[in-house]
Amino acid sequence: MADIESGERESSFTNSDGKKIYCHYWCEDLKNPRALVLIIHGVSEHCLWYTPLALRLKEVGCYVFSHDHVGHGQSEGDRVHVEDFHEYVRDSFHHFDMVAERFPHLPKFVLGHSMGGAISIVAAMERPDYFAGMVLIAPAVMADPNSVTPLRVFLGRIAARICPQITVLKLDTSNMSRDPAVVSRYLADPLVYQGGLKARWGKSMLEWMQWVESNITTLKCPFLTLHGTADKATLSEGSVFLDQNASSSDKTCKLYEGYYHQLHNEPGEDGIGVQREIVDWIASRLKP
């Protein structure tokens, strides 16, 4: 473990496949935390991209922590490759359970972006009473029918068996944010995976998205979902579907006209406003 900035700490755990998973904690100096918040990052990126949002959550008393998924950032594993998408869910619960042992009486919140949103949804469906609330930023709920055609799915399944790490889809990084500085930083970040998405990953991701779609009425966790209408990485229709079909009695879906994929990193007041929306939603559900 090593100190990064004042109040921050990094650590690691070894997952059940023997891979070392990098962890980051922003709030070691926080006195009397009011809630636990696990941030679950999206595909190809890493948890340190969420530092500004984590520090805003810290201001309202949240103990915020995260980790790099296996095969991402500073964690071990083949880059952006898993045999099964559920490995991400499993590791997220492992990390949360570790932290909850220190703070057994605090409410638990999960915040997921993109693929991290899909991980969060699956987790909330698997343990219905575990989370006090869930925030989803541009969650991956539905596959884009223009990209995921029946032919591509068929060929992808064959590739997943024969050559699981072959590239099947390249991300459009220009869609990350309307802020050119954010895009440039993303492209220059050595911890961000710049290669394409792989066959086995894609097959498993698609299967779990279909599982969520088929079982969405079992979701009862309170949630806030935020999505940009100009997002080309994940469909805003997925967030609307989630809001319309989940059984949660406390649910809010907010669409941001013209915003891109990383809503929390949009330029100026736009990104700050999204961050404020997230912080206010969680803070309003905490005891004084």
Short mmCIF file of C-alpha atoms in Angstrom, two decimals:
data_model
loop_
_atom_site.label_atom_id
_atom_site.label_comp_id
_atom_site.label_asym_id
_atom_site.label_seq_id
_atom_site.Cartn_x
_atom_site.Cartn_y
_atom_site.Cartn_z
CA MET A 1 0.00 0.00 0.00
CA ALA A 2 1.19 3.50 -0.80
CA ASP A 3 -0.19 6.97 -0.24
CA ILE A 4 -1.12 8.82 -3.46
CA GLU A 5 -2.62 12.15 -2.39
CA SER A 6 -3.74 13.26 1.03
CA GLY A 7 -6.44 10.89 2.18
CA GLU A 8 -5.95 8.49 -0.73
CA ARG A 9 -4.65 4.95 -0.62
CA GLU A 10 -3.99 2.15 -3.06
CA SER A 11 -4.03 -1.55 -2.39
CA SER A 12 -4.88 -4.81 -4.12
CA PHE A 13 -6.56 -8.17 -3.69
CA THR A 14 -6.11 -11.47 -5.47
CA ASN A 15 -9.26 -12.71 -7.17
CA SER A 16 -10.37 -16.33 -7.31
CA ASP A 17 -8.49 -16.83 -10.59
CA GLY A 18 -5.22 -15.78 -8.95
CA LYS A 19 -5.08 -12.36 -10.63
CA LYS A 20 -3.92 -9.30 -8.68
CA ILE A 21 -6.59 -6.59 -8.76
CA TYR A 22 -5.55 -2.95 -8.21
CA CYS A 23 -7.73 -1.00 -5.75
CA HIS A 24 -7.99 2.71 -5.00
CA TYR A 25 -9.50 4.48 -1.98
CA TRP A 26 -10.10 8.23 -1.94
CA CYS A 27 -11.37 8.76 1.60
CA GLU A 28 -9.00 7.27 4.20
CA ASP A 29 -9.02 10.57 6.12
CA LEU A 30 -12.82 10.85 6.14
CA LYS A 31 -14.21 11.04 9.66
CA ASN A 32 -17.58 9.43 10.33
CA PRO A 33 -18.47 8.38 6.76
CA ARG A 34 -22.18 8.21 5.97
CA ALA A 35 -22.18 5.68 3.14
CA LEU A 36 -20.03 3.40 1.01
CA VAL A 37 -19.81 4.00 -2.74
CA LEU A 38 -18.13 1.57 -5.12
CA ILE A 39 -17.37 3.06 -8.54
CA ILE A 40 -17.32 0.48 -11.35
CA HIS A 41 -15.53 1.75 -14.44
CA GLY A 42 -16.24 1.00 -18.09
CA VAL A 43 -14.47 -1.16 -20.64
CA SER A 44 -10.88 -0.27 -21.63
CA GLU A 45 -10.47 2.50 -19.03
CA HIS A 46 -9.50 2.38 -15.33
CA CYS A 47 -10.71 3.61 -11.96
CA LEU A 48 -8.50 6.71 -11.65
CA TRP A 49 -10.61 8.41 -14.31
CA TYR A 50 -13.23 8.87 -11.59
CA THR A 51 -11.14 10.88 -9.13
CA PRO A 52 -13.04 14.20 -9.60
CA LEU A 53 -16.39 12.48 -9.05
CA ALA A 54 -15.04 10.51 -6.10
CA LEU A 55 -13.83 13.67 -4.40
CA ARG A 56 -17.23 15.33 -4.88
CA LEU A 57 -18.90 12.34 -3.24
CA LYS A 58 -16.39 12.54 -0.42
CA GLU A 59 -17.59 16.09 0.31
CA VAL A 60 -21.01 14.75 1.34
CA GLY A 61 -19.53 12.04 3.54
CA CYS A 62 -19.23 9.08 1.18
CA TYR A 63 -16.38 6.62 1.53
CA VAL A 64 -15.56 6.09 -2.15
CA PHE A 65 -13.48 3.25 -3.52
CA SER A 66 -12.91 1.40 -6.78
CA HIS A 67 -10.69 -1.10 -8.57
CA ASP A 68 -9.42 -1.81 -12.06
CA HIS A 69 -11.22 -4.77 -13.57
CA VAL A 70 -9.17 -7.84 -14.38
CA GLY A 71 -7.32 -7.12 -17.63
CA HIS A 72 -7.66 -3.35 -17.16
CA GLY A 73 -5.43 -0.56 -15.90
CA GLN A 74 -3.05 -1.69 -13.19
CA SER A 75 -4.72 -5.07 -12.62
CA GLU A 76 -3.33 -8.33 -13.93
CA GLY A 77 -4.88 -10.36 -16.73
CA ASP A 78 -4.97 -10.40 -20.51
CA ARG A 79 -6.06 -6.97 -21.68
CA VAL A 80 -9.84 -6.59 -21.79
CA HIS A 81 -10.40 -10.32 -21.93
CA VAL A 82 -12.54 -12.55 -19.73
CA GLU A 83 -13.94 -16.00 -20.20
CA ASP A 84 -17.20 -14.79 -18.69
CA PHE A 85 -18.49 -11.26 -18.04
CA HIS A 86 -19.61 -12.42 -14.59
CA GLU A 87 -15.96 -12.35 -13.47
CA TYR A 88 -16.37 -8.57 -13.21
CA VAL A 89 -19.46 -8.98 -11.01
CA ARG A 90 -17.72 -11.54 -8.81
CA ASP A 91 -14.67 -9.31 -8.25
CA SER A 92 -16.88 -6.29 -7.51
CA PHE A 93 -18.73 -8.17 -4.77
CA HIS A 94 -15.43 -9.43 -3.38
CA HIS A 95 -14.12 -5.88 -3.09
CA PHE A 96 -17.34 -4.49 -1.64
CA ASP A 97 -17.56 -7.28 0.93
CA MET A 98 -13.97 -6.53 2.00
CA VAL A 99 -14.72 -2.84 2.58
CA ALA A 100 -18.10 -3.53 4.21
CA GLU A 101 -16.33 -5.54 6.90
CA ARG A 102 -14.75 -2.25 8.05
CA PHE A 103 -18.05 -0.35 7.90
CA PRO A 104 -20.75 -2.96 8.55
CA HIS A 105 -23.54 -0.51 9.35
CA LEU A 106 -23.18 1.94 6.44
CA PRO A 107 -25.56 1.89 3.46
CA LYS A 108 -24.00 0.61 0.24
CA PHE A 109 -24.24 2.38 -3.11
CA VAL A 110 -22.83 1.33 -6.47
CA LEU A 111 -22.01 3.70 -9.32
CA GLY A 112 -21.35 2.19 -12.74
CA HIS A 113 -20.44 3.71 -16.08
CA SER A 114 -21.06 1.99 -19.44
CA MET A 115 -19.96 -1.65 -18.99
CA GLY A 116 -19.72 -0.79 -15.29
CA GLY A 117 -23.43 0.01 -15.46
CA ALA A 118 -24.16 -3.47 -16.78
CA ILE A 119 -22.04 -4.97 -13.99
CA SER A 120 -23.94 -2.89 -11.43
CA ILE A 121 -27.33 -3.97 -12.75
CA VAL A 122 -26.42 -7.67 -12.69
CA ALA A 123 -25.04 -7.28 -9.16
CA ALA A 124 -28.20 -5.51 -7.95
CA MET A 125 -30.37 -8.23 -9.48
CA GLU A 126 -28.30 -11.01 -7.89
CA ARG A 127 -28.37 -9.47 -4.40
CA PRO A 128 -31.66 -7.55 -4.23
CA ASP A 129 -31.14 -6.27 -0.68
CA TYR A 130 -27.42 -5.52 -0.85
CA PHE A 131 -27.45 -1.97 -2.25
CA ALA A 132 -29.28 1.06 -0.88
CA GLY A 133 -29.08 2.61 -4.34
CA MET A 134 -27.45 2.50 -7.74
CA VAL A 135 -26.29 5.25 -10.10
CA LEU A 136 -25.86 4.36 -13.77
CA ILE A 137 -23.98 6.61 -16.19
CA ALA A 138 -24.65 5.64 -19.82
CA PRO A 139 -25.17 1.98 -18.88
CA ALA A 140 -24.74 -0.78 -21.45
CA VAL A 141 -28.23 -2.26 -21.38
CA MET A 142 -29.03 -2.93 -25.03
CA ALA A 143 -26.84 -3.84 -28.00
CA ASP A 144 -26.94 -1.50 -31.00
CA PRO A 145 -28.74 -3.45 -33.75
CA ASN A 146 -26.80 -1.50 -36.38
CA SER A 147 -23.49 -2.79 -35.01
CA VAL A 148 -24.51 -6.14 -33.53
CA THR A 149 -26.15 -7.67 -36.59
CA PRO A 150 -27.20 -11.36 -36.69
CA LEU A 151 -24.32 -12.11 -39.05
CA ARG A 152 -21.79 -10.44 -36.77
CA VAL A 153 -23.19 -12.30 -33.77
CA PHE A 154 -22.93 -15.62 -35.63
CA LEU A 155 -19.36 -14.96 -36.74
CA GLY A 156 -18.45 -13.62 -33.30
CA ARG A 157 -19.61 -16.80 -31.60
CA ILE A 158 -17.44 -18.87 -33.92
CA ALA A 159 -14.46 -16.57 -33.28
CA ALA A 160 -15.05 -16.75 -29.52
CA ARG A 161 -14.53 -20.51 -29.65
CA ILE A 162 -11.68 -20.64 -32.13
CA CYS A 163 -9.75 -17.44 -31.39
CA PRO A 164 -11.26 -15.80 -28.28
CA GLN A 165 -8.91 -12.81 -28.19
CA ILE A 166 -9.29 -11.76 -31.81
CA THR A 167 -10.51 -8.17 -32.23
CA VAL A 168 -14.11 -7.90 -33.38
CA LEU A 169 -15.00 -4.26 -32.68
CA LYS A 170 -13.06 -1.00 -32.37
CA LEU A 171 -14.29 1.73 -30.03
CA ASP A 172 -14.78 5.24 -31.39
CA THR A 173 -12.82 7.34 -28.90
CA SER A 174 -14.07 10.61 -30.41
CA ASN A 175 -17.44 9.84 -28.80
CA MET A 176 -16.05 9.81 -25.25
CA SER A 177 -16.71 13.50 -24.59
CA ARG A 178 -17.44 16.76 -26.40
CA ASP A 179 -14.36 18.13 -24.62
CA PRO A 180 -11.32 17.64 -26.93
CA ALA A 181 -9.00 17.75 -23.92
CA VAL A 182 -10.74 14.72 -22.40
CA VAL A 183 -10.42 12.78 -25.66
CA SER A 184 -6.74 13.69 -25.95
CA ARG A 185 -6.09 12.63 -22.36
CA TYR A 186 -7.91 9.35 -22.97
CA LEU A 187 -5.79 8.59 -26.04
CA ALA A 188 -2.55 9.53 -24.26
CA ASP A 189 -3.27 7.54 -21.08
CA PRO A 190 -0.96 4.48 -21.01
CA LEU A 191 -3.37 2.69 -18.63
CA VAL A 192 -6.26 2.93 -21.10
CA TYR A 193 -6.47 -0.04 -23.46
CA GLN A 194 -6.46 1.35 -27.00
CA GLY A 195 -7.00 -1.96 -28.80
CA GLY A 196 -10.27 -3.35 -30.06
CA LEU A 197 -12.83 -5.39 -28.17
CA LYS A 198 -12.34 -9.13 -28.32
CA ALA A 199 -14.52 -12.01 -29.46
CA ARG A 200 -14.95 -13.90 -26.20
CA TRP A 201 -15.54 -10.68 -24.25
CA GLY A 202 -18.13 -9.57 -26.80
CA LYS A 203 -19.98 -12.88 -26.78
CA SER A 204 -20.23 -12.97 -23.00
CA MET A 205 -21.13 -9.28 -22.75
CA LEU A 206 -23.97 -9.75 -25.23
CA GLU A 207 -25.28 -12.82 -23.40
CA TRP A 208 -25.43 -10.97 -20.08
CA MET A 209 -27.10 -7.93 -21.66
CA GLN A 210 -29.76 -10.28 -23.04
CA TRP A 211 -30.11 -11.85 -19.58
CA VAL A 212 -30.66 -8.42 -18.03
CA GLU A 213 -33.24 -7.55 -20.69
CA SER A 214 -35.12 -10.81 -20.08
CA ASN A 215 -35.09 -10.50 -16.28
CA ILE A 216 -35.31 -6.74 -15.81
CA THR A 217 -38.63 -6.88 -13.92
CA THR A 218 -36.79 -8.50 -11.00
CA LEU A 219 -34.72 -5.34 -10.46
CA LYS A 220 -36.01 -3.58 -7.34
CA CYS A 221 -32.99 -1.52 -6.28
CA PRO A 222 -33.48 2.27 -6.21
CA PHE A 223 -31.61 3.81 -9.12
CA LEU A 224 -30.74 6.93 -11.07
CA THR A 225 -29.75 6.49 -14.70
CA LEU A 226 -28.20 9.28 -16.78
CA HIS A 227 -27.63 9.10 -20.54
CA GLY A 228 -26.63 11.42 -23.35
CA THR A 229 -28.84 11.41 -26.44
CA ALA A 230 -25.77 11.73 -28.71
CA ASP A 231 -24.02 8.74 -27.10
CA LYS A 232 -22.82 6.37 -29.83
CA ALA A 233 -21.15 3.86 -27.47
CA THR A 234 -24.27 2.78 -25.57
CA LEU A 235 -27.92 3.28 -26.45
CA SER A 236 -29.94 5.82 -24.47
CA GLU A 237 -32.96 3.67 -25.36
CA GLY A 238 -31.50 1.09 -22.98
CA SER A 239 -31.77 3.51 -20.07
CA VAL A 240 -35.37 4.30 -21.02
CA PHE A 241 -36.14 0.57 -21.22
CA LEU A 242 -34.61 0.09 -17.79
CA ASP A 243 -36.70 2.89 -16.30
CA GLN A 244 -39.91 1.62 -17.87
CA ASN A 245 -39.51 -2.06 -16.97
CA ALA A 246 -37.62 -2.32 -13.66
CA SER A 247 -39.81 -2.97 -10.61
CA SER A 248 -37.98 -0.37 -8.51
CA SER A 249 -40.36 2.03 -6.80
CA ASP A 250 -37.60 4.66 -6.56
CA LYS A 251 -36.22 5.19 -10.06
CA THR A 252 -35.24 8.18 -12.19
CA CYS A 253 -34.08 8.35 -15.80
CA LYS A 254 -32.58 11.59 -17.05
CA LEU A 255 -31.57 12.16 -20.68
CA TYR A 256 -29.12 14.92 -21.58
CA GLU A 257 -29.70 16.33 -25.04
CA GLY A 258 -26.58 16.18 -27.20
CA TYR A 259 -24.29 14.79 -24.50
CA TYR A 260 -21.71 12.11 -25.32
CA HIS A 261 -20.68 8.88 -23.56
CA GLN A 262 -18.74 10.18 -20.54
CA LEU A 263 -21.41 12.52 -19.24
CA HIS A 264 -19.43 13.23 -16.08
CA ASN A 265 -16.52 14.44 -18.26
CA GLU A 266 -18.45 16.73 -20.58
CA PRO A 267 -17.01 20.26 -20.91
CA GLY A 268 -17.41 22.93 -18.27
CA GLU A 269 -20.67 23.25 -16.41
CA ASP A 270 -22.19 20.35 -18.33
CA GLY A 271 -19.93 17.75 -16.74
CA ILE A 272 -20.03 19.48 -13.37
CA GLY A 273 -23.83 19.48 -13.52
CA VAL A 274 -23.91 15.72 -14.13
CA GLN A 275 -21.57 15.16 -11.20
CA ARG A 276 -23.74 17.37 -9.02
CA GLU A 277 -26.84 15.39 -10.02
CA ILE A 278 -25.15 12.17 -8.92
CA VAL A 279 -23.92 13.58 -5.61
CA ASP A 280 -27.29 15.14 -4.79
CA TRP A 281 -29.16 11.90 -5.54
CA ILE A 282 -26.98 9.85 -3.20
CA ALA A 283 -26.83 12.55 -0.51
CA SER A 284 -30.63 12.86 -0.46
CA ARG A 285 -30.85 9.20 0.52
CA LEU A 286 -28.47 9.41 3.48
CA LYS A 287 -29.31 10.01 7.10
CA PRO A 288 -28.32 13.47 8.42
#
